[in-house]
GROMACS .gro file of C-alpha atoms in nm:
model
  276
    1MET     CA    1   7.999  12.471   8.931
    2LYS     CA    2   8.022  12.834   8.833
    3LYS     CA    3   8.384  12.874   8.905
    4PHE     CA    4   8.455  12.554   8.724
    5PHE     CA    5   8.298  12.661   8.402
    6LEU     CA    6   8.484  12.997   8.423
    7TYR     CA    7   8.819  12.837   8.466
    8PHE     CA    8   8.744  12.580   8.217
    9ALA     CA    9   8.667  12.822   7.959
   10ALA     CA   10   8.967  13.038   8.033
   11CYS     CA   11   9.206  12.753   8.045
   12ALA     CA   12   9.077  12.628   7.726
   13MET     CA   13   9.165  12.949   7.549
   14ALA     CA   14   9.503  12.954   7.691
   15LEU     CA   15   9.556  12.587   7.595
   16SER     CA   16   9.491  12.696   7.227
   17LEU     CA   17   9.832  12.888   7.208
   18VAL     CA   18  10.182  12.808   7.148
   19GLY     CA   19  10.356  13.012   6.889
   20CYS     CA   20  10.480  12.864   6.556
   21ARG     CA   21  10.745  13.122   6.439
   22SER     CA   22  11.092  12.971   6.421
   23SER     CA   23  11.384  13.112   6.570
   24LYS     CA   24  11.732  12.976   6.528
   25GLN     CA   25  11.903  12.884   6.858
   26THR     CA   26  12.239  12.742   6.951
   27ALA     CA   27  12.320  12.454   7.201
   28GLY     CA   28  12.502  12.671   7.455
   29GLY     CA   29  12.513  12.700   7.824
   30LEU     CA   30  12.709  12.378   7.858
   31ASP     CA   31  13.060  12.258   7.818
   32LYS     CA   32  13.140  11.982   7.562
   33GLU     CA   33  13.106  11.692   7.781
   34GLN     CA   34  12.765  11.824   7.956
   35LEU     CA   35  12.636  11.905   7.611
   36SER     CA   36  12.699  11.527   7.489
   37ALA     CA   37  12.512  11.413   7.817
   38ALA     CA   38  12.229  11.645   7.748
   39LYS     CA   39  12.191  11.528   7.409
   40GLU     CA   40  12.161  11.178   7.522
   41ARG     CA   41  11.897  11.297   7.795
   42TYR     CA   42  11.714  11.479   7.517
   43ALA     CA   43  11.716  11.154   7.295
   44ALA     CA   44  11.567  10.957   7.591
   45VAL     CA   45  11.285  11.209   7.644
   46ILE     CA   46  11.173  11.224   7.264
   47GLY     CA   47  11.221  10.841   7.251
   48GLN     CA   48  10.919  10.795   7.484
   49ASN     CA   49  10.680  10.942   7.224
   50PHE     CA   50  10.458  10.672   7.100
   51ASP     CA   51  10.260  10.657   6.753
   52TYR     CA   52   9.883  10.666   6.766
   53GLN     CA   53   9.585  10.786   6.547
   54TYR     CA   54   9.323  10.822   6.832
   55LEU     CA   55   9.385  10.850   7.201
   56GLN     CA   56   9.149  10.855   7.493
   57ALA     CA   57   9.171  10.881   7.869
   58LYS     CA   58   8.964  10.954   8.160
   59VAL     CA   59   9.026  11.283   8.344
   60LYS     CA   60   8.979  11.447   8.672
   61TYR     CA   61   8.979  11.821   8.692
   62SER     CA   62   9.052  12.025   8.986
   63LEU     CA   63   9.042  12.395   8.902
   64GLY     CA   64   9.103  12.688   9.134
   65GLY     CA   65   9.112  12.488   9.426
   66GLY     CA   66   8.743  12.392   9.376
   67LYS     CA   67   8.575  12.040   9.382
   68ALA     CA   68   8.709  11.790   9.140
   69LEU     CA   69   8.494  11.693   8.852
   70SER     CA   70   8.541  11.399   8.604
   71GLY     CA   71   8.552  11.409   8.222
   72LYS     CA   72   8.723  11.257   7.915
   73LEU     CA   73   9.030  11.353   7.693
   74ASN     CA   74   9.004  11.257   7.322
   75ILE     CA   75   9.261  11.343   7.077
   76GLU     CA   76   9.286  11.264   6.695
   77HIS     CA   77   9.656  11.293   6.631
   78GLY     CA   78   9.735  11.621   6.461
   79GLN     CA   79   9.376  11.696   6.369
   80ARG     CA   80   9.152  11.774   6.684
   81ILE     CA   81   9.122  11.762   7.071
   82CYS     CA   82   8.821  11.745   7.293
   83MET     CA   83   8.802  11.768   7.670
   84SER     CA   84   8.464  11.704   7.818
   85VAL     CA   85   8.327  11.727   8.159
   86THR     CA   86   8.080  11.482   8.307
   87VAL     CA   87   7.858  11.504   8.609
   88LEU     CA   88   7.670  11.163   8.717
   89GLY     CA   89   7.806  11.018   8.389
   90ILE     CA   90   7.617  11.300   8.186
   91GLU     CA   91   7.835  11.531   7.974
   92VAL     CA   92   7.776  11.895   8.082
   93ALA     CA   93   8.047  12.072   7.903
   94ARG     CA   94   8.311  12.019   7.649
   95VAL     CA   95   8.601  12.225   7.464
   96GLU     CA   96   8.687  12.113   7.117
   97ALA     CA   97   8.962  12.257   6.909
   98ASN     CA   98   9.118  12.177   6.558
   99ALA     CA   99   9.348  12.361   6.339
  100GLU     CA  100   9.097  12.649   6.259
  101ARG     CA  101   8.840  12.684   6.543
  102VAL     CA  102   8.787  12.638   6.918
  103ILE     CA  103   8.427  12.556   7.038
  104ILE     CA  104   8.326  12.579   7.410
  105VAL     CA  105   7.994  12.422   7.480
  106ASP     CA  106   7.781  12.472   7.789
  107LYS     CA  107   7.525  12.173   7.772
  108VAL     CA  108   7.336  12.305   8.087
  109ASN     CA  109   7.230  12.618   7.902
  110LYS     CA  110   7.236  12.477   7.567
  111ALA     CA  111   7.466  12.727   7.446
  112TYR     CA  112   7.806  12.735   7.267
  113VAL     CA  113   8.056  12.989   7.158
  114ARG     CA  114   8.269  12.948   6.856
  115THR     CA  115   8.599  13.145   6.780
  116THR     CA  116   8.892  13.087   6.538
  117VAL     CA  117   9.216  12.992   6.652
  118ALA     CA  118   9.353  13.315   6.528
  119ASP     CA  119   9.105  13.501   6.749
  120ALA     CA  120   9.176  13.285   7.042
  121ALA     CA  121   9.545  13.361   6.990
  122ALA     CA  122   9.478  13.730   6.968
  123ARG     CA  123   9.320  13.725   7.321
  124LEU     CA  124   9.663  13.649   7.446
  125GLY     CA  125   9.865  13.877   7.227
  126LEU     CA  126   9.972  13.604   6.983
  127ALA     CA  127   9.761  13.681   6.680
  128ASP     CA  128   9.776  13.418   6.400
  129GLU     CA  129  10.021  13.216   6.594
  130ALA     CA  130   9.855  12.873   6.704
  131GLN     CA  131   9.914  12.507   6.622
  132ILE     CA  132   9.694  12.215   6.722
  133GLU     CA  133  10.005  11.997   6.734
  134ALA     CA  134  10.154  12.218   7.003
  135VAL     CA  135   9.839  12.169   7.223
  136GLU     CA  136   9.875  11.800   7.163
  137ALA     CA  137  10.237  11.791   7.284
  138LEU     CA  138  10.143  11.993   7.579
  139LEU     CA  139   9.873  11.759   7.697
  140LEU     CA  140  10.087  11.456   7.650
  141GLY     CA  141  10.410  11.594   7.812
  142ARG     CA  142  10.610  11.605   7.475
  143MET     CA  143  10.841  11.855   7.346
  144PHE     CA  144  10.738  12.081   7.042
  145VAL     CA  145  10.965  12.300   6.850
  146PRO     CA  146  10.793  12.597   6.689
  147GLY     CA  147  10.835  12.613   6.318
  148ARG     CA  148  10.938  12.235   6.303
  149GLY     CA  149  10.661  12.035   6.486
  150LEU     CA  150  10.717  11.737   6.729
  151ALA     CA  151  11.075  11.747   6.848
  152ALA     CA  152  11.308  11.513   6.675
  153LYS     CA  153  11.673  11.428   6.731
  154ASP     CA  154  11.799  11.683   6.487
  155ASP     CA  155  11.637  11.959   6.673
  156PHE     CA  156  11.859  11.939   6.974
  157SER     CA  157  12.070  12.236   6.847
  158ARG     CA  158  11.764  12.448   6.811
  159LEU     CA  159  11.729  12.484   7.176
  160THR     CA  160  11.955  12.649   7.434
  161TRP     CA  161  12.060  12.424   7.699
  162TYR     CA  162  12.131  12.496   8.069
  163PRO     CA  163  12.209  12.287   8.377
  164MET     CA  164  11.968  12.331   8.685
  165GLU     CA  165  11.974  12.203   9.045
  166ASN     CA  166  11.882  11.839   9.129
  167ASN     CA  167  12.011  11.705   8.810
  168GLU     CA  168  11.747  11.881   8.591
  169LEU     CA  169  11.811  12.022   8.251
  170GLN     CA  170  11.661  12.334   8.087
  171ALA     CA  171  11.597  12.401   7.716
  172ASP     CA  172  11.499  12.739   7.573
  173PHE     CA  173  11.355  12.856   7.259
  174LEU     CA  174  11.337  13.238   7.226
  175ALA     CA  175  11.102  13.387   6.967
  176GLU     CA  176  11.019  13.740   6.870
  177LYS     CA  177  10.698  13.732   7.108
  178TYR     CA  178  10.754  13.459   7.353
  179GLN     CA  179  11.001  13.245   7.521
  180LEU     CA  180  10.939  12.857   7.531
  181SER     CA  181  11.120  12.655   7.803
  182TYR     CA  182  11.128  12.280   7.874
  183VAL     CA  183  11.262  12.117   8.193
  184ILE     CA  184  11.393  11.751   8.183
  185GLY     CA  185  11.395  11.583   8.535
  186ALA     CA  186  11.648  11.357   8.693
  187GLU     CA  187  11.484  11.055   8.544
  188ASN     CA  188  11.483  11.186   8.203
  189ASN     CA  189  11.112  11.270   8.165
  190LEU     CA  190  10.980  11.600   8.066
  191VAL     CA  191  10.858  11.747   8.380
  192ALA     CA  192  10.771  12.107   8.297
  193THR     CA  193  10.683  12.320   7.989
  194GLN     CA  194  10.675  12.698   8.026
  195VAL     CA  195  10.565  12.985   7.784
  196LYS     CA  196  10.633  13.345   7.866
  197VAL     CA  197  10.457  13.604   7.655
  198LEU     CA  198  10.699  13.905   7.636
  199ALA     CA  199  10.456  14.189   7.542
  200ASN     CA  200  10.224  14.141   7.834
  201GLY     CA  201  10.435  13.949   8.091
  202SER     CA  202  10.192  13.665   8.107
  203ASN     CA  203  10.349  13.321   8.195
  204ALA     CA  204  10.214  12.978   8.183
  205VAL     CA  205  10.382  12.677   8.345
  206TRP     CA  206  10.260  12.312   8.277
  207GLU     CA  207  10.417  12.061   8.513
  208TYR     CA  208  10.407  11.683   8.466
  209ALA     CA  209  10.449  11.376   8.710
  210GLU     CA  210  10.366  11.017   8.741
  211PRO     CA  211  10.454  10.887   8.398
  212THR     CA  212  10.267  10.572   8.289
  213ALA     CA  213  10.349  10.316   8.008
  214VAL     CA  214  10.148  10.351   7.684
  215GLU     CA  215  10.220  10.145   7.378
  216ASN     CA  216  10.602  10.146   7.325
  217GLY     CA  217  10.634  10.481   7.520
  218SER     CA  218  10.500  10.694   7.808
  219MET     CA  219  10.296  10.974   7.900
  220PRO     CA  220  10.226  11.176   8.224
  221THR     CA  221   9.912  11.113   8.437
  222GLU     CA  222   9.937  11.399   8.681
  223GLU     CA  223   9.953  11.756   8.533
  224SER     CA  224   9.898  12.101   8.658
  225LEU     CA  225   9.886  12.427   8.496
  226THR     CA  226   9.943  12.775   8.643
  227VAL     CA  227   9.895  13.090   8.446
  228THR     CA  228   9.997  13.425   8.595
  229GLY     CA  229  10.045  13.785   8.484
  230ALA     CA  230   9.838  14.034   8.258
  231GLY     CA  231   9.552  14.016   8.491
  232GLN     CA  232   9.532  13.643   8.502
  233ASN     CA  233   9.558  13.405   8.795
  234LEU     CA  234   9.461  13.060   8.703
  235SER     CA  235   9.552  12.709   8.842
  236ALA     CA  236   9.430  12.364   8.732
  237GLN     CA  237   9.528  12.012   8.798
  238LEU     CA  238   9.456  11.722   8.555
  239THR     CA  239   9.468  11.352   8.671
  240LEU     CA  240   9.465  11.117   8.362
  241SER     CA  241   9.377  10.742   8.405
  242ASN     CA  242   9.337  10.451   8.159
  243PRO     CA  243   9.503  10.610   7.846
  244SER     CA  244   9.461  10.405   7.553
  245VAL     CA  245   9.508  10.418   7.186
  246SER     CA  246   9.291  10.286   6.892
  247LYS     CA  247   9.163  10.338   6.552
  248LYS     CA  248   8.817  10.418   6.687
  249SER     CA  249   8.688  10.781   6.607
  250TRP     CA  250   8.480  11.000   6.831
  251SER     CA  251   8.202  11.239   6.733
  252SER     CA  252   8.255  11.611   6.725
  253PHE     CA  253   7.972  11.853   6.860
  254GLU     CA  254   7.721  11.937   6.614
  255PRO     CA  255   7.463  12.190   6.748
  256SER     CA  256   7.091  12.084   6.719
  257ALA     CA  257   6.801  12.325   6.705
  258ASN     CA  258   6.790  12.326   7.090
  259TYR     CA  259   7.118  12.491   7.097
  260ARG     CA  260   7.214  12.857   7.040
  261GLU     CA  261   7.530  13.024   6.938
  262VAL     CA  262   7.638  13.329   7.161
  263THR     CA  263   7.919  13.570   7.167
  264PHE     CA  264   8.221  13.501   7.403
  265ALA     CA  265   8.098  13.775   7.626
  266GLU     CA  266   7.728  13.646   7.651
  267PHE     CA  267   7.867  13.283   7.709
  268VAL     CA  268   8.075  13.415   8.023
  269GLU     CA  269   7.758  13.597   8.153
  270ASN     CA  270   7.578  13.287   8.130
  271LEU     CA  271   7.821  13.101   8.316
  272LYS     CA  272   7.823  13.361   8.596
  273LYS     CA  273   7.460  13.293   8.635
  274LEU     CA  274   7.514  12.922   8.731
  275LYS     CA  275   7.472  12.826   9.096
  276ASN     CA  276   7.770  12.694   9.290
   0.00000   0.00000   0.00000
């Protein structure tokens, strides 16, 4: 349990970050015929995006090679995200994020830590660069173009395109502080998103598999995250099931008198005291 909470908190901070500065790119790396085919494959990928107001799914987490735990994913499109963990049907932890803040709650110790998105970004060297829509896209296996939002057809030329082995296709977006890369698989699904932070050499790779139909589109149900470099070495796997959309809202965490707000350092120290 101790290792789970530590990885969960660290991954939650990492998930809050994808830069938003724009950087004009050219669709290079391919000849004219290849470029035309790449444009069709790109259109197929973004055509799988579906509209929704609220989305929910069951989640199984496997973090750092430890025991898998269950939970829920709730998203309000463009507004907020909640990832919770349950044990025997009882919620024991959650991470919530919106455009301004990130809250990590330890319901076992009745404690929570609250930070601004800007501070969370600064922890990874991306101060004042974060967008909730980018995290949403990351979780749902969608392409996001910094400075623009969810990828649209006319964003194709903002990415630099390269052919890969096994009929895969890579698209890069290079900004001042990071490089964002997408990999489109042979079946024209997004199979990986990668963010390299240039200043500290950290690298985060989010991989996708097993797409399932949702509404008039699809989303992946097997996902894995690997973060390396800058003193970090994290790995996590998510298995999503029963994804559904609705107009039904969900309740954000509101601390009662039983909860106490602590600093991030205190929060981590409390988690270290939990028994395995």
